[in-house]
Every structure is written in structure tokens, then in C-alpha cells.
Amino acid sequence: MTKIDSILYEALVNEGRLGREILEPLAGEAQAQGEPLASLLLRRGLIPEQDILKTLSRELNIPYLDLKSANIAKTVIDKISLKIAAYYKFMPVELNNRALTAAVAYPLDVKIQDEIRTQLGYDLAMVLANSNDIQEALKKHYGLGADTLEKIGASAMNERGRLQAVSLEALEDIEKQASDASVINLVNQIILEGWKKRATDIHIEPFRGGVNFRYRIDGLLYDASMPAEIKSFLSAIISRIKIMSNLNIVERRMPQDGRSVVKVHDQVLDLRISTIPTPFGESIVIRILPSSMLFSLEKLGLPKKYLQTFETLIQKPHGIIFVTGPTGSGKTTTLYSCLSRINTRERKIITIEDPIEYEMSGITQIQVAPEIGLDFARGLRSILRHDPDVIMVGEVRDLETAETAIRVALTGHLVFSTLHTNDAVSGITRLTDIGVEPYLISSSVEAFIAQRLIRVICPDCRYEDKSSPVELKNQISQDLGLRSQDVRVYRGKGCNNCNSTGFFGRTAIYEVLLADDTIKDLILKKAPANHLKRIAVSKGMQTLRQDGWQKVVAGITTPEEVMKATPVSEITSFVSSGSGELPQGTVALEPGADNIALSDKRIFTRLDNKVNLIYKILEVKDGLVKRGFTPEQFSVTRNISAGGLVFISEEPLAIGAVLELKIELPNEPPIDCLSRVVRIEERQASLSAKPSYDTAICFLDITGSQRSQLNKYIEQINQ
């Protein structure tokens, strides 16, 4: 037994960590195999590595170093070759004159120390560090796969210049091949590193001066640390990836698409490979997809009120549900979660996709193949002969597919599909633009669901940002109907868990437009999209930005993530439940005979001046907003703020009634918005005069820019 093993042996016994009856045979086994005792203890899972390092640090008086937070100068890396560092399993930390400080996971014996001194010409000082941290530090500072590149050389190719043959039949455990000095190992390392970093895509991009390797993590691309020499092996790397995905390694002038299957940590991964030609070589993108995923509506990030809505929608016997959003917004995941919820033995579910993202047990999935004439429309027609209950169409791209899907829904089937639009209401516009008749949309569509993906703040380094601008908090409070002091903004500092980004994972924000009688009637009348959205908002539809703001207040994401994912001029809403009461924190106008004042929770400046306005009445009946018969009325305000106003009406309006307003500001563009009546009081008048009423309203769908315009005007007049 070596001296270090003896010291560790006695220390563990004295600390009461392990008894002699356990350590004695293990020490003998380690000596017989020429293996350090610590290594054997770790392999058997008898003691954590951290505890061993602390014990050795104390007993041998060798400092312990947290490599994750260590600042290692590039000059040190340039002086010490990776070949030596990797061979002796140490990480160079500091070089001071002729003294080299090296981080090791186990103290080096005297013989090895002498070998390093002889080869490098430096005196050696050791510090202890976690073995995984050492490996990660080598990757970070020398580049991923640098040790493999040194070993490959010309041996990566055989005499004919082709990669050595590999088995394409069996699943490859890429982790087990990580010790092979070959191009195969290099590619495996690239994929394995992407999986460890939670990357969804790996980008390999050749340029004149070199090649870029990037990982897409939580929707953003990050550079991978790679050695500069990897440019020389780009052709071999691309050939290996093509072999994995059964692509033509000779064809370099045409784009190719393929797939491969690998195994990591007992998890099977689907790799979708796409190549395109460039002037400097082929560019490759590898998409990493788990072959099996647990799809759940609860994990989508749905607000509670939408979760019940989703449950109701997906249990409908027929109709079509569209999920809208740009590429990469999580539409397919949402659809799979819906299908997973209703996937029972009593239902026949068939999907037609391009491509099939995930394999789902109990569901028949069809891959679109345009080269043989199997497109969405033709596939849909064939599906009907297989007696389905539920059908999912990957995407509606043209009139034929749209009309076929809608007619399938009208014949008693529940259909799910996707559209590429910016919001829920634009789904209607998109269908009409490609030629679908409004009556078909009105009679078949049950809902349009818009969504975006936003990054989630890392839970390990989340903190409250008390320095956030007041204007930002005011905007959030206005859009949600909260008091500004109730709005808290959180961010991530960046830690090892989130790769110093401050974010870990993504969630979705939603906007759900239900096609009720009012919306269907407006679709038939070919109402413009902005009018449809205003009506939907007045009825309680929560916009994408509002859902995002709620996740900001809950500490799930940052304001920047929401603003990046949602339109600037989105309509916001302060819609109540129909009782005539305002949500907490919303401006409340209290009418009186001569003095109508704001409540104690007022958050906007008031102007007690006359401003001309025009209003139309929209009656609220049974929760539906329907256009009334009252023509346009002209009036003037008693007071006005950016949250609401009080005006004089010649007729008593019902509490909760919805009005369509046009506010005519002098020398300013008019402001059009919907509003709700919250207070009304008869004005004092002589017996001969016609009665009139002070009517207090709050704005429902005023935009942020409109609110700023109104607030600026009020402040200028008050000055």
C-alpha cells in the first residue's frame, strides 16, 4: 500500500467513516490491481469524492481548490501542453517563475512528480480538486476534443481516405466510446457535450478562416470551445456524421437530411441531421431530441384559467383547434401534450407530420413524403378511411390542406393543426388569406392558441432586482391592473448550474382566442383583425404580453424575455368579471355631484378639463359582447386620466356595459379603445331640464403607446 493510501486508510478509520473490517480487504484489492484506494472507494460508491478530497487536504496539508471559480490565465495554458496535462490527469492553474501549480484529483506520487519536473522544467506544487471539475476545465481551456485531435493524426483515415466502417444497426453508447482515440470519439464528444449542456441543436459552420461550433441552449446560440486544429479534421467529422445518419458521404453539392439514434446514460436520443453546401465546405445542424418524452399539460406553463380551457377544448367530439406561432415556439410540444392527455384505448388517433418529432405509443404517425406525392392533403384523405377519432395535421400551408382539415372537422372529427402567425387573431386572417371561406372557419374552428417560448430564470441564482426602472414596473402594473409597488422583478446572477447565463430551461406564454358566438359572427362579417382582438380582449382574453408579465411578477422570467417575444403595441386589458367592479389596483373613478375623485389606489394623474369624445354602446348579455342599436353619441369629459374618465351621458348606462370610445385630444391623433362602465350618478338639474348622468368608465384595451400619449397630454395641460 502506498504512503498516501495508508494515510487515507487511517484517517477514514479515525473519523469513523469506514471500519477496518471494510477497508482491509479493499486496501488489499487496490494494491493487487495497482489502483489507488480512493479510486476503488469511489467506484464502489462507499464515500463521496468531496469527502475524500477534504480528508486528504487536511491530512497531507494540500490546499483544496474550487476549479469552477478559479481564474486561470491564458499564458499558463500556452506554456503547458494538453498532451502532458491529459496524460498525467492534472489541470495547470498558475505559473509563478519556475513554480507550476497543478490541480489533481489524487496526490501524485514522487515518481510522477519527478517525471513532470523533468519534462516541463518547472517545480511542481499540487492543489486538490474534483475530478469532474478537472475534466471540465481541460475542455474549457484547451477546447472540446483537443486530446482526441492530438491522437488522431493521419490514422483517422485508412489508405483509401475513408473513415473506418462502423456498425449502423445497433444503438451506439457514445459515452462508452469516449476513450477511443478516433474521429468517432471526437464526434461523440461533441454530441455528448451538447446533451450535457441541454442543447437542442448543434451547429457546425465552416468559414474561410476556420469553423464555428455552436450549441443552441434555451433558444440562444453559444460558442463551443474548440481547438483551432479542428478545421483540418472538418471533412472527417462531416463524413462521420453522414455515416451515422445514412447520408451520401460523396454528395457535397446538394442539401441532405437524415437521422440517427444514439444512447447516453441509458437514454436514447434521436438526432436529426441536416447538411447544406457552402463555399467553404458543408454546414451541418444536428437537432437533439429525446426519443421518448413525458408530455403533460401541467408542464407547459399554462395559466390556471387556461388549463381548464384546454381540458374542455381537447375533449370536444369535433371541430378544429389551431396552435399558432413562429418556428421554434413549441407548437408541436403543445399538440403532443394535448394528444397525450386524450390518448386512450377508446380513441383512434392518427397524425401526419413533417417530420415526426417524437414517437408516441398508441398513436399512428405518418411521415410526409413530398417526393412521392404524400403531402398533408393527400395524407388527410387517406386517414379518413382508417376510422380515426382524432387527427393531427402538422401544419396548414395551403388552401387544399386547410379546406380538407376543416371538412374533416365538420364530418365529426377532432382535428389539431398549426399555423405560422404572430398572434391568435391573425390565425383567422391567415386562413382567409390562403382562400378559406369565412363560413368554413366560423363553423369548424373551436379556438386559436398563440404561444411563444421564453427563458426561465435559474432557480439556483435567482434574486430580486430592486434597481429595475420605475417606468418598467409602471408598464407592468398598468397592463395587469396592479399597483406599481406590488410588482417585483427577478433576474439570474449566473452560476455553474446555468452555465453563467442566469437562465435554466424555457416555458411558454399563451393567448387563447375561443371561437364563441360573437367571434364567429364577426368572422362571418369579415371583421378586421384589430377589431376582433379588441372584442376578444374585452371579453377577457389574456394577451401574450399579459401572460408574460404575470410570469415576470411570479419570478419565472425577466421583462426583457417577455418584451423580446411579444409585440410592442399589444392590446392590454383590465376586464372585470362583469360585476362592474374593477380589478385590484385599477384606477377607480368615484362620481359625485360636483367632485368626482380618484380612489386611494389611483395610479394616474387626472385632468379636470373637458375633452370631446364619441361613444357607441356594446351590451353585455350572458357573458357575450354584442353590438347594440344605439347610434354614436357625442359627449364631453368631466375628468380624464390614463386609466379611465368620467363623461356626461344623456341616458343612464348599465354598470358593466361596454362602450366603444373615440377620444378627440386637441392637436393629437384620436384614441380608439373599448371601455367598461363602473359608476353612474344622475346630475343635479332644474325641473325643466332633461336629466343627464355622470358616467365613470375604465379603459379595457388601450395600448401602452396610447396610454403614454394620453398621460403626456394630461401632464402638459396640468403644467
XYZ file of C-alpha atoms in Angstrom:
719
model
C 0.000 0.000 0.000
C 1.361 3.423 -0.917
C 2.035 6.076 1.689
C -0.963 8.162 0.553
C -3.242 5.107 0.672
C -2.031 4.367 4.210
C -2.718 7.954 5.331
C -6.218 7.847 3.789
C -6.855 4.411 5.353
C -6.023 5.563 8.864
C -7.850 8.884 8.523
C -11.097 7.211 7.439
C -10.867 4.763 10.349
C -10.131 7.542 12.883
C -13.010 9.657 11.569
C -15.364 6.701 11.877
C -16.260 6.893 8.187
C -15.374 3.256 7.439
C -14.301 0.379 9.688
C -11.133 -1.676 9.331
C -13.233 -4.760 8.508
C -14.361 -2.968 5.329
C -11.168 -1.118 4.457
C -8.764 -4.019 4.958
C -9.973 -6.186 2.028
C -10.455 -3.095 -0.146
C -6.897 -1.962 0.506
C -5.637 -5.410 -0.453
C -7.706 -5.387 -3.647
C -6.470 -1.910 -4.587
C -2.840 -2.944 -4.031
C -3.267 -6.108 -6.092
C -4.782 -4.163 -9.004
C -2.317 -1.267 -8.757
C -5.211 1.121 -8.199
C -5.327 3.970 -5.667
C -7.525 3.196 -2.672
C -9.529 6.391 -3.232
C -10.371 5.346 -6.780
C -11.692 1.974 -5.584
C -13.775 3.613 -2.845
C -15.332 5.946 -5.401
C -16.057 3.108 -7.833
C -17.827 1.142 -5.097
C -19.792 4.234 -4.069
C -18.666 3.902 -0.453
C -17.690 7.520 0.089
C -18.223 10.760 -1.881
C -15.231 12.230 -3.694
C -15.672 15.541 -1.887
C -15.165 13.821 1.484
C -12.030 12.045 0.275
C -10.570 15.311 -1.005
C -11.282 17.113 2.269
C -9.679 14.283 4.254
C -6.553 14.214 2.083
C -6.326 18.000 2.104
C -6.340 18.045 5.897
C -4.024 15.066 6.413
C -1.451 15.997 3.746
C -1.733 19.770 4.178
C -2.526 20.193 0.478
C -4.925 23.073 -0.299
C -8.298 22.347 -1.859
C -9.295 24.461 -4.908
C -12.731 25.009 -6.439
C -11.801 24.922 -10.126
C -15.236 26.174 -11.205
C -14.482 29.601 -9.789
C -10.724 29.617 -10.465
C -9.323 32.263 -12.808
C -6.692 30.583 -14.992
C -4.566 32.845 -17.192
C -4.136 32.006 -20.877
C -0.351 32.308 -20.503
C -0.412 29.250 -18.255
C -2.374 27.241 -20.836
C 0.075 28.278 -23.579
C 3.068 27.060 -21.551
C 1.693 23.616 -20.641
C 0.726 21.256 -23.474
C -2.561 19.395 -23.321
C -0.747 16.138 -24.072
C 1.117 16.264 -20.748
C -1.832 17.633 -18.748
C -4.191 14.949 -20.060
C -1.665 12.127 -19.658
C -0.910 12.919 -16.002
C -4.540 13.985 -15.317
C -3.868 17.453 -13.915
C -5.037 20.985 -14.712
C -2.396 23.745 -14.763
C -3.616 26.574 -12.532
C -0.780 29.046 -12.003
C 2.798 29.583 -13.204
C 4.950 31.743 -10.967
C 8.551 31.995 -12.177
C 9.690 28.371 -12.195
C 6.862 27.028 -9.983
C 3.809 25.370 -11.553
C 0.649 24.913 -9.506
C -1.401 21.952 -10.764
C -4.840 20.761 -9.685
C -5.089 16.986 -9.207
C -7.899 14.710 -8.062
C -5.441 12.472 -6.166
C -1.986 13.397 -4.898
C 0.730 12.403 -7.367
C 3.461 10.121 -6.083
C 7.056 11.269 -6.029
C 7.998 9.369 -9.189
C 5.307 11.049 -11.288
C 6.181 14.445 -9.828
C 9.783 13.938 -10.920
C 8.642 12.955 -14.447
C 6.610 16.164 -14.769
C 9.513 18.296 -13.494
C 11.846 16.679 -15.997
C 9.503 17.187 -18.970
C 8.374 20.701 -18.148
C 11.357 22.125 -16.309
C 9.152 23.576 -13.537
C 8.908 22.900 -9.838
C 5.522 21.348 -9.035
C 3.049 22.406 -6.359
C -0.227 20.487 -6.013
C -3.752 21.507 -5.055
C -6.694 19.108 -4.804
C -9.789 19.455 -6.991
C -12.791 17.413 -8.038
C -12.015 15.042 -10.949
C -15.069 16.148 -12.961
C -14.040 19.764 -12.468
C -10.586 18.942 -13.827
C -12.081 17.347 -16.948
C -14.413 20.311 -17.486
C -11.520 22.750 -17.032
C -9.443 20.903 -19.634
C -12.356 21.127 -22.100
C -12.943 24.792 -21.348
C -9.354 25.992 -21.670
C -7.918 23.604 -24.266
C -11.080 23.068 -26.291
C -13.515 20.181 -26.584
C -11.841 17.122 -28.088
C -8.359 18.632 -28.090
C -6.803 15.500 -26.573
C -8.511 13.364 -29.203
C -7.229 15.557 -32.037
C -3.655 15.071 -30.869
C -4.082 11.314 -31.006
C -5.905 11.093 -34.321
C -3.338 12.403 -36.777
C -3.393 10.705 -40.088
C -4.615 7.438 -38.536
C -8.228 8.688 -38.689
C -8.236 7.731 -42.366
C -7.321 4.467 -43.968
C -5.348 4.183 -47.132
C -8.384 4.963 -49.308
C -9.136 8.156 -47.428
C -12.368 6.910 -45.945
C -13.421 6.553 -42.349
C -13.256 3.080 -40.910
C -16.536 1.219 -41.143
C -18.872 1.236 -38.183
C -21.998 -0.679 -37.370
C -25.123 1.264 -38.224
C -27.519 -1.333 -36.920
C -27.081 -1.239 -33.181
C -27.521 1.740 -30.905
C -24.203 3.249 -30.034
C -23.473 4.148 -26.466
C -21.445 7.241 -27.220
C -20.383 7.634 -23.637
C -18.613 4.250 -23.635
C -16.696 5.206 -26.775
C -15.350 8.403 -25.183
C -11.955 6.788 -24.545
C -11.309 5.886 -28.194
C -8.732 7.987 -29.986
C -10.606 8.402 -33.261
C -12.850 10.695 -35.269
C -15.731 8.610 -33.990
C -14.792 9.594 -30.466
C -14.455 13.250 -31.449
C -17.973 13.368 -32.910
C -19.317 11.505 -29.890
C -17.695 14.052 -27.584
C -19.342 16.914 -29.495
C -22.776 15.270 -29.194
C -22.249 14.270 -25.570
C -21.207 17.790 -24.610
C -24.299 19.196 -26.326
C -26.525 16.801 -24.386
C -24.828 17.693 -21.082
C -25.368 21.400 -21.760
C -29.089 20.804 -22.561
C -28.562 21.903 -26.168
C -31.395 21.375 -28.644
C -29.192 21.930 -31.694
C -25.509 21.643 -32.596
C -24.275 23.937 -35.390
C -21.093 23.202 -37.358
C -20.361 26.155 -39.678
C -17.225 26.342 -41.877
C -15.801 29.726 -42.888
C -12.689 30.897 -44.688
C -10.695 31.337 -41.503
C -11.879 28.294 -39.610
C -15.002 26.564 -38.361
C -17.580 27.553 -35.751
C -19.124 25.063 -33.341
C -22.184 26.394 -31.532
C -24.800 24.972 -29.179
C -28.379 26.277 -29.025
C -29.316 26.311 -25.348
C -32.687 27.674 -24.167
C -33.255 29.188 -27.597
C -29.929 31.065 -27.897
C -26.674 30.064 -29.601
C -23.456 29.814 -27.573
C -19.953 29.207 -28.920
C -18.359 25.894 -28.034
C -14.721 25.965 -27.010
C -12.859 24.045 -29.718
C -9.172 23.845 -30.626
C -8.156 25.724 -33.773
C -6.727 22.492 -35.265
C -10.211 21.063 -35.674
C -10.524 22.823 -39.056
C -8.144 20.233 -40.500
C -10.486 17.420 -39.471
C -13.743 19.019 -40.643
C -14.136 16.687 -43.636
C -13.604 13.636 -41.450
C -16.120 14.937 -38.879
C -18.749 15.602 -41.541
C -18.183 12.184 -43.100
C -18.627 10.518 -39.730
C -21.899 12.393 -39.107
C -23.142 11.416 -42.583
C -22.346 7.761 -41.946
C -24.269 7.916 -38.653
C -27.354 9.269 -40.442
C -27.132 7.106 -43.606
C -26.385 10.070 -45.869
C -24.315 10.038 -49.050
C -20.774 10.958 -47.968
C -19.734 11.641 -51.583
C -22.517 14.154 -52.319
C -21.365 17.596 -51.179
C -23.236 19.853 -53.599
C -26.822 19.160 -52.512
C -28.562 19.560 -49.133
C -29.280 16.297 -47.330
C -31.449 15.315 -44.370
C -31.128 12.222 -42.220
C -31.462 10.879 -38.709
C -29.513 8.756 -36.293
C -30.094 7.157 -32.900
C -27.551 7.149 -30.059
C -27.611 6.309 -26.354
C -26.380 8.420 -23.452
C -26.774 7.487 -19.791
C -29.338 4.836 -20.703
C -31.364 7.492 -22.527
C -31.967 7.064 -26.247
C -31.624 10.238 -28.327
C -32.940 10.935 -31.823
C -30.539 13.013 -33.895
C -31.943 14.922 -36.876
C -29.106 15.851 -39.226
C -29.335 18.463 -41.967
C -26.498 19.489 -44.316
C -26.230 22.415 -46.731
C -23.339 23.269 -49.088
C -21.313 26.458 -48.572
C -18.243 27.855 -50.410
C -16.011 26.632 -47.579
C -17.480 23.198 -47.015
C -20.697 21.673 -45.779
C -22.571 23.243 -42.873
C -24.347 20.821 -40.529
C -27.044 21.198 -37.910
C -27.753 18.336 -35.507
C -31.043 18.519 -33.614
C -31.075 16.520 -30.367
C -34.436 15.034 -29.420
C -35.187 12.529 -26.659
C -36.809 9.527 -28.307
C -39.427 9.497 -25.573
C -40.774 12.396 -23.542
C -43.391 12.777 -20.850
C -45.895 15.241 -22.298
C -48.105 16.961 -19.779
C -50.437 19.936 -19.986
C -49.440 20.928 -16.442
C -45.799 21.333 -17.505
C -46.498 23.649 -20.452
C -46.616 26.821 -18.360
C -50.371 27.326 -18.831
C -52.117 29.793 -16.502
C -54.686 28.080 -14.282
C -57.629 29.605 -16.128
C -56.265 28.310 -19.461
C -55.610 24.810 -18.125
C -59.317 24.224 -17.646
C -59.978 25.786 -21.056
C -57.541 23.356 -22.681
C -59.165 20.422 -20.909
C -62.562 21.465 -22.256
C -61.305 22.042 -25.816
C -59.494 18.733 -26.243
C -62.482 16.762 -25.003
C -64.766 18.134 -27.726
C -66.142 15.493 -30.093
C -65.413 17.502 -33.247
C -64.010 20.784 -34.503
C -60.529 22.067 -35.248
C -58.029 23.671 -32.875
C -55.166 25.721 -34.296
C -51.916 26.392 -32.416
C -50.116 29.401 -33.893
C -46.662 30.880 -33.579
C -43.325 31.170 -35.408
C -40.917 28.282 -35.945
C -39.439 27.053 -32.685
C -42.201 28.397 -30.448
C -43.168 25.000 -29.012
C -46.324 24.386 -31.055
C -45.592 20.700 -31.620
C -44.920 20.114 -27.916
C -48.275 21.691 -27.056
C -50.072 19.486 -29.593
C -48.310 16.346 -28.345
C -49.301 17.233 -24.782
C -52.943 17.555 -25.883
C -52.803 14.238 -27.708
C -51.135 12.551 -24.748
C -53.956 13.699 -22.454
C -56.708 12.195 -24.671
C -54.747 9.116 -25.790
C -56.876 6.224 -24.541
C -57.773 2.768 -25.786
C -61.197 4.080 -26.783
C -59.780 6.630 -29.250
C -58.061 6.143 -32.585
C -55.523 8.957 -33.061
C -53.600 9.468 -36.310
C -51.052 12.181 -37.054
C -49.431 13.340 -40.280
C -46.243 15.309 -39.664
C -43.179 16.761 -41.344
C -41.096 15.479 -39.683
C -42.275 13.180 -36.873
C -40.705 14.923 -33.863
C -41.424 12.327 -31.178
C -42.635 8.749 -31.225
C -45.826 8.338 -29.182
C -47.070 4.940 -28.061
C -50.634 4.138 -29.065
C -50.760 6.772 -31.802
C -50.422 6.114 -35.541
C -47.917 8.600 -37.000
C -47.355 9.292 -40.714
C -44.289 10.994 -42.196
C -44.942 13.385 -45.094
C -43.023 12.414 -48.244
C -43.497 15.077 -50.965
C -41.077 13.329 -53.313
C -43.603 10.508 -53.767
C -46.678 12.716 -53.650
C -47.587 12.137 -49.990
C -48.406 15.644 -48.789
C -50.672 16.794 -45.958
C -53.811 16.998 -48.101
C -53.398 13.540 -49.644
C -52.461 12.023 -46.294
C -55.576 13.515 -44.709
C -57.843 11.980 -47.307
C -56.263 8.567 -46.727
C -56.511 8.891 -42.943
C -60.299 9.171 -43.142
C -60.501 5.586 -44.426
C -58.907 4.369 -41.167
C -61.801 5.382 -38.934
C -59.966 7.942 -36.736
C -61.468 9.853 -33.821
C -58.705 12.464 -33.550
C -56.362 13.723 -36.276
C -53.298 15.949 -36.004
C -52.054 17.766 -39.107
C -48.506 19.010 -38.630
C -49.060 22.321 -40.424
C -51.631 24.020 -42.658
C -49.643 25.564 -45.505
C -52.077 25.846 -48.404
C -55.765 26.080 -49.310
C -56.157 22.387 -50.134
C -54.795 21.263 -46.758
C -56.841 23.882 -44.892
C -60.127 23.020 -46.590
C -59.537 19.282 -46.191
C -58.755 19.668 -42.481
C -61.819 21.858 -41.933
C -64.126 19.477 -43.766
C -62.721 16.587 -41.731
C -63.613 18.551 -38.586
C -67.124 19.207 -39.940
C -67.677 15.485 -40.504
C -67.400 14.688 -36.802
C -63.635 14.507 -36.102
C -61.474 16.462 -33.672
C -58.560 18.000 -35.587
C -55.386 19.652 -34.278
C -53.077 21.681 -36.502
C -50.629 24.606 -36.558
C -50.330 27.931 -38.345
C -47.433 30.376 -38.617
C -48.894 33.653 -37.302
C -47.903 36.308 -34.764
C -50.967 36.060 -32.520
C -54.218 34.160 -32.124
C -56.443 36.553 -34.093
C -54.022 36.518 -37.033
C -54.869 32.833 -37.462
C -58.233 33.923 -38.882
C -56.519 36.359 -41.238
C -54.057 33.681 -42.347
C -56.842 31.245 -43.256
C -58.781 33.854 -45.215
C -55.595 34.970 -46.995
C -54.967 31.469 -48.359
C -58.567 31.328 -49.604
C -60.660 29.643 -46.886
C -64.229 30.938 -46.846
C -65.264 32.713 -43.612
C -68.304 30.448 -43.194
C -65.997 27.384 -43.100
C -63.816 28.996 -40.430
C -66.826 30.062 -38.393
C -68.490 26.663 -38.499
C -65.442 24.487 -37.744
C -62.795 26.285 -35.660
C -63.078 25.963 -31.884
C -60.052 28.004 -30.849
C -56.839 29.701 -31.958
C -53.987 29.301 -29.462
C -50.927 31.547 -29.888
C -47.724 30.853 -27.972
C -44.090 31.863 -27.562
C -41.169 30.360 -25.670
C -39.329 32.425 -23.066
C -36.363 31.531 -20.903
C -36.838 30.661 -17.230
C -34.681 32.262 -14.544
C -32.255 29.800 -12.978
C -33.631 28.821 -9.530
C -30.120 28.473 -8.073
C -29.077 32.086 -8.682
C -32.369 33.988 -8.831
C -32.526 37.327 -6.995
C -34.883 40.297 -6.804
C -33.668 43.213 -8.896
C -34.638 46.249 -6.814
C -32.902 48.574 -9.287
C -35.396 47.918 -12.107
C -36.673 51.167 -13.673
C -39.872 52.595 -12.232
C -41.193 53.071 -15.781
C -40.905 49.319 -16.384
C -42.789 48.468 -13.200
C -45.444 51.046 -14.084
C -45.916 49.462 -17.504
C -46.328 46.007 -15.980
C -48.720 47.294 -13.333
C -50.800 49.116 -15.935
C -51.067 46.090 -18.194
C -52.028 43.784 -15.324
C -54.122 46.175 -13.257
C -51.784 46.010 -10.277
C -50.267 48.645 -8.076
C -46.711 49.533 -9.042
C -45.440 48.684 -5.553
C -46.824 45.170 -5.933
C -44.620 44.464 -8.963
C -41.290 42.728 -8.289
C -38.710 41.955 -10.960
C -36.334 38.992 -10.671
C -33.170 38.044 -12.562
C -30.451 35.405 -12.523
C -26.877 36.227 -11.446
C -25.379 33.320 -13.383
C -23.946 30.182 -11.799
C -22.451 26.807 -12.703
C -25.896 25.242 -12.920
C -26.962 27.584 -15.752
C -23.539 27.982 -17.440
C -23.405 31.567 -16.108
C -26.370 32.627 -18.278
C -28.861 33.261 -15.470
C -31.444 31.062 -17.213
C -32.275 27.379 -16.991
C -34.901 25.929 -19.321
C -37.848 27.522 -21.119
C -41.576 27.868 -20.645
C -44.409 29.085 -22.857
C -46.683 32.106 -22.746
C -50.139 31.768 -24.256
C -53.009 33.672 -25.849
C -56.262 31.737 -26.346
C -58.997 33.023 -28.669
C -62.168 30.984 -28.174
C -64.477 30.950 -31.174
C -67.769 31.685 -29.371
C -70.930 33.027 -30.991
C -69.707 36.623 -31.016
C -66.348 35.820 -32.598
C -67.971 33.502 -35.155
C -70.444 36.245 -36.069
C -67.575 38.708 -36.578
C -65.692 36.168 -38.718
C -68.754 35.815 -40.945
C -68.897 39.610 -41.263
C -65.179 39.649 -42.217
C -64.339 41.973 -39.343
C -60.717 43.228 -39.367
C -58.216 41.524 -37.084
C -57.711 44.529 -34.791
C -61.477 44.746 -34.166
C -61.658 41.028 -33.460
C -58.828 41.312 -30.965
C -60.412 44.283 -29.211
C -63.666 42.377 -28.782
C -61.807 39.273 -27.580
C -59.804 41.326 -25.070
C -62.982 42.988 -23.800
C -64.366 39.533 -23.097
C -61.387 38.535 -21.008
C -58.833 37.133 -23.447
C -55.381 37.429 -21.944
C -52.746 38.559 -24.441
C -49.285 37.075 -24.879
C -47.695 40.067 -23.178
C -50.058 39.919 -20.215
C -49.289 36.229 -19.691
C -45.602 37.123 -19.918
C -45.972 39.944 -17.358
C -47.675 37.525 -14.972
C -44.678 35.201 -15.235
C -42.392 38.200 -14.573
C -44.293 39.078 -11.390
C -44.195 35.401 -10.344
C -40.388 35.393 -10.684
C -40.356 32.896 -13.562
C -38.756 35.099 -16.241
C -37.394 38.589 -16.901
C -39.115 41.577 -18.544
C -36.597 41.512 -21.370
C -37.602 37.959 -22.293
C -41.265 38.988 -22.488
C -40.599 42.146 -24.495
C -38.401 40.222 -26.908
C -41.105 37.605 -27.532
C -44.215 39.802 -27.777
C -45.263 42.777 -29.935
C -44.706 46.283 -28.543
C -48.148 47.649 -29.370
C -50.161 44.793 -27.951
C -53.647 45.492 -26.607
C -53.941 45.117 -22.864
C -56.999 44.669 -20.735
C -58.464 45.500 -17.332
C -61.574 43.372 -17.820
C -63.608 42.535 -14.743
C -65.827 39.578 -14.179
C -68.883 41.540 -15.305
C -69.922 42.676 -11.843
C -68.975 46.232 -12.517
C -66.068 46.143 -10.059
C -62.535 46.886 -11.170
C -59.615 44.503 -10.576
C -57.464 45.365 -7.582
C -55.110 48.227 -8.286
C -57.017 49.543 -11.315
C -57.987 53.227 -11.333
C -61.456 53.660 -9.826
C -63.466 56.806 -10.541
C -65.833 57.786 -7.755
C -68.654 60.061 -9.051
C -70.152 62.862 -7.072
C -72.309 65.901 -7.770
C -69.537 68.360 -8.374
C -66.476 66.470 -7.337
C -65.586 63.181 -8.917
C -62.303 61.987 -7.488
C -59.990 59.070 -7.928
C -59.756 56.363 -5.287
C -56.859 55.992 -2.886
C -55.354 53.452 -5.312
C -55.129 55.999 -8.131
C -52.006 55.422 -10.205
C -52.607 58.026 -12.982
C -52.702 61.824 -13.000
C -56.211 63.304 -13.522
C -57.206 66.226 -15.738
C -60.401 68.097 -14.722
C -60.965 69.576 -18.180
C -63.431 68.990 -20.982
C -62.325 66.699 -23.784
C -64.623 65.758 -26.646
C -65.434 62.109 -27.229
C -67.729 59.833 -29.241
C -69.119 56.591 -27.831
C -71.101 53.579 -29.026
C -72.827 51.180 -26.700
C -71.985 47.493 -26.604
C -74.310 45.488 -24.346
C -73.044 42.652 -22.161
C -75.518 39.780 -22.185
C -74.824 36.290 -20.851
C -71.118 36.976 -20.931
C -71.136 37.839 -24.643
C -70.391 41.233 -26.127
C -72.978 42.118 -28.741
C -73.319 45.311 -30.723
C -76.304 47.352 -29.575
C -78.716 49.514 -31.508
C -77.759 52.875 -30.029
C -76.119 55.130 -32.609
C -72.993 57.163 -31.990
C -73.285 59.685 -29.179
C -71.228 62.845 -28.684
C -70.158 63.969 -25.225
C -67.507 65.737 -23.159
C -65.451 64.566 -20.187
C -65.747 65.817 -16.607
C -62.284 64.447 -15.866
C -59.871 62.096 -17.560
C -56.764 60.054 -16.752
C -54.701 57.390 -18.463
C -56.790 54.736 -16.672
C -60.317 55.994 -17.306
C -62.590 59.017 -17.439
C -65.937 60.486 -16.420
C -68.231 61.900 -19.084
C -71.771 63.271 -19.302
C -74.355 60.968 -20.881
C -77.972 61.760 -21.698
C -79.135 58.267 -20.837
C -78.411 56.012 -17.850
C -75.963 53.326 -18.884
C -75.839 49.952 -17.156
C -72.996 49.138 -14.793
C -70.718 46.749 -16.671
C -71.796 47.941 -20.126
C -69.011 48.024 -22.718
C -68.515 51.212 -24.739
C -66.555 51.817 -27.907
C -64.785 55.188 -27.460
C -63.078 57.750 -29.652
C -61.292 60.364 -27.520
C -60.540 63.542 -29.507
C -57.495 65.222 -27.986
C -56.687 68.713 -29.348
C -53.812 68.641 -31.854
C -53.340 64.906 -31.174
C -54.365 61.729 -33.042
C -57.683 60.384 -31.671
C -57.558 57.439 -29.256
C -59.840 54.480 -30.087
C -60.474 51.890 -27.404
C -63.066 49.831 -25.562
C -64.173 50.721 -22.015
C -66.429 49.440 -19.258
C -68.953 51.463 -17.198
C -68.073 51.232 -13.478
C -70.089 54.044 -11.881
C -73.075 56.211 -12.826
C -74.867 59.011 -10.995
C -77.641 61.377 -12.002
C -76.567 65.038 -12.212
C -78.319 67.818 -10.341
C -80.577 69.765 -12.731
C -83.619 72.059 -12.758
C -87.128 70.615 -13.075
C -87.441 71.770 -16.659
C -84.055 70.409 -17.806
C -83.627 66.994 -19.349
C -81.848 64.619 -16.930
C -78.191 63.729 -17.559
C -75.713 61.446 -15.894
C -72.070 61.376 -14.796
C -70.757 58.106 -16.217
C -67.412 56.735 -14.992
C -65.584 54.215 -17.187
C -62.266 52.353 -17.147
C -60.302 51.581 -20.304
C -60.210 47.949 -21.405
C -57.936 47.577 -24.419
C -55.886 50.774 -24.517
C -52.353 50.154 -25.772
C -49.210 51.204 -23.954
C -48.454 53.890 -26.579
C -51.997 55.265 -26.335
C -51.778 55.387 -22.555
C -48.447 57.222 -22.761
C -49.924 59.680 -25.294
C -52.866 60.403 -23.003
C -50.735 60.725 -19.880
C -48.324 63.104 -21.650
C -51.210 65.302 -22.807
C -52.667 65.436 -19.266
C -49.326 66.364 -17.716
C -48.769 69.143 -20.286
C -52.190 70.691 -19.628
C -51.799 70.459 -15.856
C -48.496 72.313 -16.046
